[in-house]
Amino acid sequence: MEKAKKRNISISGSGTAAGGEYDQVKVNGSAHINSDIECEIFKCNGSAHIEGNIKTATAKVNGSSHVEGNMEAREMIINGSTDIDGNLTSSEVKIQGSSTIKGDLKGKEINVRGTASITGNVSSDEIDVKGQVIIGGDCEAESFLARGHFKINGLLNAGNIDIELLRLCEAKEIGGENISVKRNLDFSGFKKILKFFMGQEKDQLTAEVIEGDHVSLEYTHAKVVRGNTIEIGPGCVIDRIEYKQSLELDENAKIGTQEKI
Amino acid sequence: MEKLISKKDLLEAANISYGQLYRWKRKNLIPENWFIRKSTFTGQETFFPKEEILQRIEKIKNLKDDLSLDELADMFSPSPTITSLSADELVKRNIVSSTAIEMYNTHHGNTATFSFDQLLTLYLLDTLLQTGEMNRSEGMELLHFLQQHANEITGQESELIFIRKMGVSFFILTPEPAKLLVESQTKIIAHYKLNKYIEELKLKLS
């Protein structure tokens, strides 16, 4: 049987469409889609409201969109704002604007240049944050790179964790192979302006437990740090350190107890 | 109460590093509910069910050279892998006995190929028969019981318990972990973690 060619929808102005299978869905004004939708390309330049789930190969949101169900996309770019009430599954996600996901976020490459807030868990091969991320659950990745503000209420678990501090960062627990936390030394104009508006908040990472094979920390407040090789830099306040092979301490670090195991 | 082992002692006993443990957790080789958090005088510590985690780590260490971590995760996950095998092949490869297949066929009618769920039923039946603790009519009851509750078995971590009191036998299927208290004359003949059998079966099939 020959497959019927899928049709396009294009809404310019304000309109309502039924769900279903389409090739391209383009919204230039404001659109309301009544049920689940499946398409190849989803592009929204105005505002879109989808009452069901959406499944698409590529999604680009330049305006604002609200999905009441789950969203599945192979590739997704958010330049405006997107709210998803369910889960987002996408191999490549780029968030340049802001987005709120009430469920879980699953991907292969997650790139945040704006603000993202996820109520559930995040898992991905790579996570790169140069903005702000708030995660309600756990965060798992092979590589986690952050140059900005993040708050993780659960466990941050990644093979390589590379954090350059900017303002307050927080995670309940951190675990992985290589963990490196450094203060951002770039005092360029942008950061000065940011500091001016945000107030003189200190760059600092707070965590209860940090465990890894190779741990190197600066300006970190933690209750327990455990690892094979540990380097503690300036500005650290740590209640207890347990290490296997080596421990290097900066003279400006405040350490409670330390023990070689 | 199950014996617990702290994370520190586990790393020592199994000779692995924090990185490995976290990686395996990420790859779902170690289930989330094995991580038991407790406060101690040194702050929060994580504990694990001792027997299970040590066995699991031993298996991972033995198999990780032959299988990728994703394949391992498939093996440990309670959800079935898609396979089907014919009755002849099952006997030939010594996965289950022909008696078990015969009983299965009497109950369900002749079956040429077995899906994973059916294989699991067959495997449980066979294991219980082989122990010599269950007779054939009880085996038929087990088949009936597992057929009725097929949906509850797959994709979940459940336990099968077989008890007998004064010659009357019962089967119980419950979500893991079951703490079962029985009166003194009652005998718990079998207490199976289905997960373990799913793993064993997947190993035999692969």
Coordinates of C-alpha atoms in Angstrom, one line a residue:
Chain A
M1 CA 0.0 0.0 0.0
E2 CA 1.3 3.4 -0.9
K3 CA 1.7 5.7 2.0
A4 CA -0.4 8.8 1.8
K5 CA 1.7 11.9 1.6
K6 CA 1.6 13.8 4.9
R7 CA 0.2 17.3 4.8
N8 CA 1.6 20.5 6.2
I9 CA -0.1 23.0 8.5
S10 CA 0.8 26.6 8.5
I11 CA -0.9 28.9 10.9
S12 CA -0.3 32.6 10.4
G13 CA -2.5 34.7 12.5
S14 CA -4.5 32.9 15.1
G15 CA -5.9 29.4 14.6
T16 CA -6.8 26.1 16.0
A17 CA -5.7 22.8 14.5
A18 CA -6.6 19.2 15.3
G19 CA -3.7 16.9 16.1
G20 CA -2.6 14.0 13.9
E21 CA 0.3 13.3 11.6
Y22 CA 1.8 16.0 9.5
D23 CA 4.9 16.7 7.6
Q24 CA 5.6 20.3 8.6
V25 CA 3.9 22.4 11.2
K26 CA 4.6 26.1 11.2
V27 CA 3.2 28.6 13.5
N28 CA 3.7 32.3 12.8
G29 CA 1.0 33.7 14.9
S30 CA -0.7 32.0 17.7
A31 CA -1.9 28.4 17.5
H32 CA -3.8 26.0 19.5
I33 CA -3.5 22.3 18.8
N34 CA -6.1 20.2 20.3
S35 CA -4.6 16.8 20.7
D36 CA -1.4 14.7 20.1
I37 CA 0.7 15.7 17.1
E38 CA 3.4 13.9 15.1
C39 CA 5.4 15.7 12.4
E40 CA 8.8 16.0 10.7
I41 CA 9.4 19.7 11.4
F42 CA 7.8 21.8 14.1
K43 CA 8.6 25.5 13.9
C44 CA 7.0 28.1 16.1
N45 CA 7.7 31.8 15.7
G46 CA 4.8 33.0 17.6
S47 CA 3.1 31.1 20.4
A48 CA 1.8 27.6 20.3
H49 CA -0.2 25.6 22.8
I50 CA -0.4 21.9 22.4
E51 CA -2.9 20.0 24.5
G52 CA -1.3 16.6 24.0
N53 CA 2.0 15.0 23.2
I54 CA 4.3 16.0 20.4
K55 CA 6.7 13.9 18.4
T56 CA 8.8 15.5 15.8
A57 CA 12.2 15.1 14.1
T58 CA 13.2 18.7 14.5
A59 CA 11.7 21.4 16.6
K60 CA 12.6 25.0 16.6
V61 CA 10.9 27.4 19.0
N62 CA 11.6 31.1 18.5
G63 CA 8.5 32.3 20.2
S64 CA 6.9 30.6 23.1
S65 CA 5.3 27.2 23.3
H66 CA 3.5 25.2 25.8
V67 CA 3.2 21.4 25.6
E68 CA 0.8 19.8 28.0
G69 CA 2.0 16.3 27.4
N70 CA 5.4 14.7 26.6
M71 CA 7.7 15.9 23.9
E72 CA 9.9 13.8 21.8
A73 CA 12.3 15.3 19.2
R74 CA 15.5 14.2 17.5
E75 CA 16.8 17.7 17.5
M76 CA 15.5 20.7 19.3
I77 CA 16.4 24.4 19.6
I78 CA 14.7 26.7 21.9
N79 CA 15.4 30.4 21.3
G80 CA 12.3 31.7 23.0
S81 CA 10.6 29.9 25.9
T82 CA 9.1 26.5 26.2
D83 CA 7.1 24.9 28.9
I84 CA 6.6 21.2 28.9
D85 CA 4.4 19.6 31.5
G86 CA 5.6 16.1 30.8
N87 CA 9.0 14.6 29.8
L88 CA 11.3 15.8 27.1
T89 CA 13.3 13.2 25.1
S90 CA 15.6 14.5 22.5
S91 CA 19.1 13.5 21.3
E92 CA 20.2 17.1 20.8
V93 CA 18.7 19.9 22.8
K94 CA 19.8 23.5 22.7
I95 CA 18.2 25.9 25.1
Q96 CA 19.1 29.4 24.3
G97 CA 16.1 31.0 25.8
S98 CA 14.3 29.6 28.8
S99 CA 12.5 26.4 29.4
T100 CA 10.7 24.6 32.1
I101 CA 10.2 20.9 32.1
K102 CA 8.0 19.4 34.7
G103 CA 9.0 15.8 34.0
D104 CA 12.4 14.2 33.1
L105 CA 14.8 15.4 30.5
K106 CA 16.6 12.7 28.5
G107 CA 19.1 13.4 25.7
K108 CA 22.5 12.7 24.2
E109 CA 23.7 16.3 24.0
I110 CA 22.2 18.9 26.1
N111 CA 23.4 22.5 25.7
V112 CA 22.0 25.3 27.9
R113 CA 22.9 28.9 27.1
G114 CA 19.9 30.4 28.8
T115 CA 17.9 29.1 31.7
A116 CA 16.5 25.6 32.2
S117 CA 14.5 24.3 35.0
I118 CA 13.7 20.6 35.2
T119 CA 11.5 19.2 38.0
G120 CA 12.5 15.6 37.4
N121 CA 15.7 13.8 36.6
V122 CA 18.2 14.7 33.8
S123 CA 20.2 12.1 31.9
S124 CA 22.4 12.6 28.9
D125 CA 25.8 11.7 27.5
E126 CA 26.9 15.3 27.5
I127 CA 25.6 18.3 29.4
D128 CA 27.1 21.7 28.8
V129 CA 25.7 24.6 30.8
K130 CA 26.7 28.2 30.3
G131 CA 23.7 29.8 32.0
Q132 CA 21.5 28.6 34.7
V133 CA 20.1 25.1 35.4
I134 CA 17.9 24.0 38.2
I135 CA 17.2 20.3 38.5
G136 CA 14.7 18.9 41.0
G137 CA 16.0 15.3 40.9
D138 CA 19.2 13.6 39.9
C139 CA 21.5 14.5 37.0
E140 CA 23.5 11.8 35.1
A141 CA 25.9 12.3 32.3
E142 CA 29.2 11.0 30.9
S143 CA 30.5 14.6 30.9
F144 CA 29.1 17.5 32.8
L145 CA 30.5 21.0 32.0
A146 CA 29.2 24.1 33.8
R147 CA 30.2 27.7 33.5
G148 CA 27.4 29.3 35.4
H149 CA 24.9 28.8 38.1
F150 CA 23.3 25.4 38.8
K151 CA 21.3 23.8 41.5
I152 CA 20.8 20.1 41.7
N153 CA 18.6 18.8 44.5
G154 CA 19.7 15.2 44.0
L155 CA 22.9 13.5 42.9
L156 CA 25.1 14.8 40.2
N157 CA 26.7 11.7 38.7
A158 CA 29.1 12.0 35.8
G159 CA 32.3 10.6 34.4
N160 CA 33.9 13.9 34.0
I161 CA 32.7 16.9 36.0
D162 CA 34.2 20.2 35.1
I163 CA 32.8 23.2 36.9
E164 CA 33.9 26.8 36.6
L165 CA 32.2 28.6 39.4
L166 CA 30.1 31.7 38.7
R167 CA 27.9 32.7 41.7
L168 CA 26.4 30.1 43.9
C169 CA 26.3 26.5 42.7
E170 CA 24.7 23.7 44.6
A171 CA 24.3 20.0 44.5
K172 CA 23.3 17.6 47.2
E173 CA 25.8 14.9 46.3
I174 CA 28.4 14.7 43.6
G175 CA 30.0 11.5 42.4
G176 CA 32.1 10.5 39.4
E177 CA 35.6 9.7 38.1
N178 CA 37.2 13.1 37.6
I179 CA 35.8 16.1 39.4
S180 CA 37.3 19.5 39.0
V181 CA 35.9 22.7 40.5
K182 CA 37.6 26.0 39.7
R183 CA 36.9 29.6 40.2
N184 CA 36.3 31.5 37.0
L185 CA 39.3 33.8 36.5
D186 CA 37.8 35.7 33.6
F187 CA 37.2 39.2 34.9
S188 CA 35.9 40.4 31.6
G189 CA 33.4 43.2 31.3
F190 CA 30.5 40.8 31.1
K191 CA 31.1 39.3 34.4
K192 CA 31.6 42.7 36.0
I193 CA 28.2 43.8 34.7
L194 CA 26.7 40.6 35.9
K195 CA 28.1 41.1 39.3
F196 CA 26.9 44.6 39.4
F197 CA 23.3 43.5 38.8
M198 CA 23.4 40.3 40.8
G199 CA 25.0 41.9 43.8
Q200 CA 28.3 40.7 45.3
E201 CA 27.5 37.1 45.6
K202 CA 30.5 34.9 46.1
D203 CA 31.4 32.2 43.7
Q204 CA 31.0 29.1 45.6
L205 CA 30.0 25.4 45.3
T206 CA 28.0 23.8 48.1
A207 CA 27.6 20.0 48.4
E208 CA 27.0 17.6 51.2
V209 CA 29.1 14.7 49.8
I210 CA 31.7 14.7 47.0
E211 CA 33.1 11.4 45.9
G212 CA 35.4 10.6 43.0
D213 CA 38.6 9.0 41.9
H214 CA 40.4 12.3 41.2
V215 CA 38.9 15.3 43.0
S216 CA 40.3 18.8 42.7
L217 CA 38.3 21.6 44.4
E218 CA 38.4 25.4 44.9
Y219 CA 36.0 27.5 46.8
T220 CA 33.9 24.5 47.8
H221 CA 31.9 24.0 51.0
A222 CA 31.3 20.3 51.7
K223 CA 30.6 18.0 54.6
V224 CA 32.6 15.0 53.3
V225 CA 35.0 14.7 50.4
R226 CA 36.2 11.1 49.6
G227 CA 38.5 10.0 46.8
N228 CA 41.7 8.4 45.6
T229 CA 43.7 11.6 44.9
I230 CA 42.4 14.8 46.3
E231 CA 43.6 18.4 45.8
I232 CA 42.1 21.1 47.9
G233 CA 42.5 24.6 46.7
P234 CA 41.9 28.0 48.3
G235 CA 38.5 29.0 49.7
C236 CA 37.4 25.5 50.6
V237 CA 35.6 24.7 53.9
I238 CA 35.4 20.9 54.3
D239 CA 34.4 19.1 57.5
R240 CA 36.0 15.7 56.7
I241 CA 38.3 14.3 54.0
E242 CA 38.9 10.6 53.4
Y243 CA 41.5 9.8 50.8
K244 CA 43.3 6.7 49.5
Q245 CA 46.4 7.8 47.7
S246 CA 47.3 11.5 48.0
L247 CA 46.0 14.7 49.5
E248 CA 47.2 18.2 48.7
L249 CA 46.0 21.0 50.8
D250 CA 46.1 24.8 50.2
E251 CA 47.0 26.8 53.2
N252 CA 43.9 28.9 52.8
A253 CA 41.6 25.9 53.1
K254 CA 39.7 25.1 56.3
I255 CA 39.6 21.4 56.9
G256 CA 38.0 19.6 59.9
T257 CA 39.4 16.1 60.0
Q258 CA 41.4 14.2 57.4
E259 CA 42.0 10.5 57.2
K260 CA 44.0 8.2 54.9
I261 CA 42.2 5.0 54.3
Chain B
M1 CA 17.0 -7.6 58.5
E2 CA 19.3 -7.9 55.6
K3 CA 23.0 -7.4 56.2
L4 CA 24.2 -4.0 54.9
I5 CA 27.6 -2.9 53.8
S6 CA 28.8 0.7 53.8
K7 CA 30.1 2.2 50.5
K8 CA 33.6 2.5 51.9
D9 CA 33.7 -1.2 53.0
L10 CA 32.2 -2.2 49.7
L11 CA 34.9 -0.5 47.7
E12 CA 37.5 -2.1 49.8
A13 CA 35.9 -5.6 49.6
A14 CA 35.3 -5.5 45.9
N15 CA 38.5 -3.6 45.1
I16 CA 36.8 -1.0 42.9
S17 CA 36.9 2.8 42.9
Y18 CA 34.3 5.5 43.4
G19 CA 34.4 6.2 39.7
Q20 CA 33.5 2.7 38.8
L21 CA 30.7 2.5 41.2
Y22 CA 29.2 5.7 40.0
R23 CA 29.6 4.7 36.4
W24 CA 27.8 1.4 36.9
K25 CA 25.0 3.2 38.7
R26 CA 24.7 5.6 35.7
K27 CA 24.5 2.6 33.4
N28 CA 21.8 1.1 35.5
L29 CA 23.9 -1.9 36.4
I30 CA 23.1 -1.4 40.1
P31 CA 19.5 -0.6 40.9
E32 CA 18.6 2.7 42.5
N33 CA 16.8 1.0 45.5
W34 CA 20.0 -0.7 46.6
F35 CA 21.4 2.7 47.6
I36 CA 20.3 3.1 51.2
R37 CA 21.1 6.4 52.7
K38 CA 21.6 6.7 56.5
S39 CA 23.1 9.3 58.7
T40 CA 26.2 8.3 60.7
F41 CA 28.5 10.2 62.9
T42 CA 30.6 11.2 59.9
G43 CA 27.5 12.6 58.1
Q44 CA 25.5 10.9 55.4
E45 CA 26.7 7.4 54.3
T46 CA 25.4 5.1 51.7
F47 CA 24.8 1.4 52.4
F48 CA 24.0 -1.5 50.2
P49 CA 22.4 -5.0 50.7
K50 CA 25.7 -6.9 51.2
E51 CA 25.1 -10.2 49.6
E52 CA 23.4 -8.8 46.5
I53 CA 25.8 -6.0 45.8
L54 CA 28.8 -8.2 46.1
Q55 CA 27.4 -10.8 43.8
R56 CA 26.4 -8.2 41.3
I57 CA 29.8 -6.6 41.3
E58 CA 31.5 -10.0 40.9
K59 CA 29.3 -10.7 37.9
I60 CA 30.0 -7.3 36.4
K61 CA 33.7 -7.7 36.8
N62 CA 33.6 -11.2 35.2
L63 CA 31.5 -10.2 32.3
K64 CA 32.6 -6.7 31.5
D65 CA 35.4 -7.9 29.2
D66 CA 33.0 -9.8 27.0
L67 CA 29.9 -7.6 27.1
S68 CA 29.5 -3.9 26.8
L69 CA 28.0 -2.1 29.8
D70 CA 24.8 -1.6 27.9
E71 CA 24.5 -5.3 27.2
L72 CA 25.1 -5.9 30.8
A73 CA 22.4 -3.4 31.8
D74 CA 20.0 -5.3 29.6
M75 CA 20.9 -8.5 31.3
F76 CA 20.3 -7.1 34.8
S77 CA 17.1 -5.2 34.0
P78 CA 13.9 -6.9 35.0
S79 CA 12.3 -6.2 31.6
P80 CA 12.5 -9.1 29.2
T81 CA 14.8 -9.3 26.1
I82 CA 13.1 -10.3 23.0
T83 CA 13.9 -13.8 22.1
S84 CA 11.9 -16.9 21.2
L85 CA 13.1 -20.4 21.2
S86 CA 11.7 -23.7 20.0
A87 CA 11.0 -26.6 22.4
D88 CA 13.7 -28.8 20.7
E89 CA 16.3 -26.1 21.1
L90 CA 15.5 -25.6 24.8
V91 CA 16.1 -29.3 25.5
K92 CA 19.1 -29.5 23.3
R93 CA 20.7 -26.5 25.0
N94 CA 19.9 -27.9 28.3
I95 CA 18.0 -24.8 29.4
V96 CA 15.0 -26.7 30.8
S97 CA 14.1 -30.4 31.0
S98 CA 11.7 -32.1 28.6
T99 CA 9.4 -32.9 31.6
A100 CA 8.8 -29.3 32.2
I101 CA 8.0 -28.6 28.6
E102 CA 5.7 -31.6 28.5
M103 CA 3.8 -30.2 31.6
Y104 CA 3.7 -26.8 30.0
N105 CA 2.2 -28.2 26.9
T106 CA -0.4 -30.1 28.8
H107 CA -1.5 -26.9 30.5
H108 CA -1.3 -24.4 27.7
G109 CA -1.7 -26.7 24.7
N110 CA 1.1 -27.4 22.3
T111 CA 3.5 -24.6 22.0
A112 CA 6.1 -24.6 19.3
T113 CA 8.2 -21.6 20.2
F114 CA 8.5 -19.9 23.5
S115 CA 8.6 -16.1 24.2
F116 CA 10.7 -14.8 27.0
D117 CA 7.8 -14.6 29.4
Q118 CA 6.9 -18.2 28.7
L119 CA 10.5 -19.2 29.0
L120 CA 10.6 -17.6 32.4
T121 CA 7.6 -19.5 33.5
L122 CA 9.1 -22.7 32.1
Y123 CA 12.4 -22.0 33.8
L124 CA 10.8 -21.4 37.2
L125 CA 8.7 -24.6 36.9
D126 CA 11.8 -26.6 35.9
T127 CA 13.9 -25.2 38.8
L128 CA 11.2 -26.0 41.3
L129 CA 10.7 -29.5 39.9
Q130 CA 14.5 -30.1 39.9
T131 CA 14.7 -29.3 43.6
G132 CA 12.4 -32.3 44.2
E133 CA 10.3 -30.1 46.6
M134 CA 7.4 -29.7 44.3
N135 CA 5.2 -32.4 42.9
R136 CA 3.6 -32.4 39.4
S137 CA 0.1 -31.3 40.5
E138 CA 1.6 -28.4 42.3
G139 CA 3.6 -27.7 39.2
M140 CA 0.3 -27.4 37.2
E141 CA -1.0 -25.0 39.8
L142 CA 2.1 -22.9 39.4
L143 CA 1.6 -22.8 35.7
H144 CA -2.0 -21.7 36.2
F145 CA -0.9 -19.1 38.8
L146 CA 1.8 -17.6 36.7
Q147 CA -0.4 -17.5 33.7
Q148 CA -3.0 -15.5 35.6
H149 CA -0.5 -13.0 36.9
A150 CA 1.7 -12.8 33.8
N151 CA 1.5 -9.0 33.8
E152 CA 2.7 -8.6 37.3
I153 CA 5.9 -10.6 36.7
T154 CA 7.5 -8.9 33.8
G155 CA 9.3 -5.6 34.1
Q156 CA 9.0 -5.6 37.9
E157 CA 11.2 -6.8 40.7
S158 CA 9.0 -9.4 42.3
E159 CA 9.4 -12.5 44.4
L160 CA 7.8 -15.9 44.2
I161 CA 7.2 -17.7 47.5
F162 CA 6.1 -21.3 47.8
I163 CA 4.8 -22.4 51.2
R164 CA 3.2 -25.6 52.5
K165 CA 1.4 -26.4 55.7
M166 CA 0.3 -29.9 56.5
G167 CA 0.4 -30.9 52.9
V168 CA -1.5 -27.9 51.5
S169 CA 0.6 -25.7 49.3
F170 CA 0.3 -22.1 48.3
F171 CA 2.1 -19.8 45.9
I172 CA 2.6 -16.1 46.7
L173 CA 3.8 -13.4 44.3
T174 CA 4.8 -10.2 45.8
P175 CA 6.8 -7.0 45.0
E176 CA 10.4 -7.1 46.3
P177 CA 11.5 -7.2 49.1
A178 CA 9.1 -9.4 50.9
K179 CA 9.4 -9.9 54.7
L180 CA 7.3 -12.9 55.3
L181 CA 6.5 -14.3 58.7
V182 CA 4.8 -17.7 58.9
E183 CA 3.6 -19.8 61.8
S184 CA 5.8 -22.6 63.1
Q185 CA 4.2 -25.6 61.2
T186 CA 4.4 -23.8 57.9
K187 CA 7.3 -24.5 55.7
I188 CA 8.7 -22.0 53.2
I189 CA 9.8 -24.3 50.5
A190 CA 11.1 -21.7 48.0
H191 CA 11.6 -18.0 48.2
Y192 CA 12.8 -16.9 44.7
K193 CA 13.8 -13.4 43.6
L194 CA 12.5 -13.4 40.1
N195 CA 15.2 -10.9 39.1
K196 CA 17.8 -13.5 39.8
Y197 CA 16.1 -16.0 37.6
I198 CA 15.6 -13.5 34.8
E199 CA 19.3 -12.9 35.0
E200 CA 20.2 -16.5 35.0
L201 CA 17.9 -17.2 32.1
K202 CA 19.3 -14.4 30.1
L203 CA 22.8 -15.7 30.7
K204 CA 21.8 -19.1 29.6
L205 CA 20.1 -17.8 26.5
S206 CA 23.0 -15.5 25.4

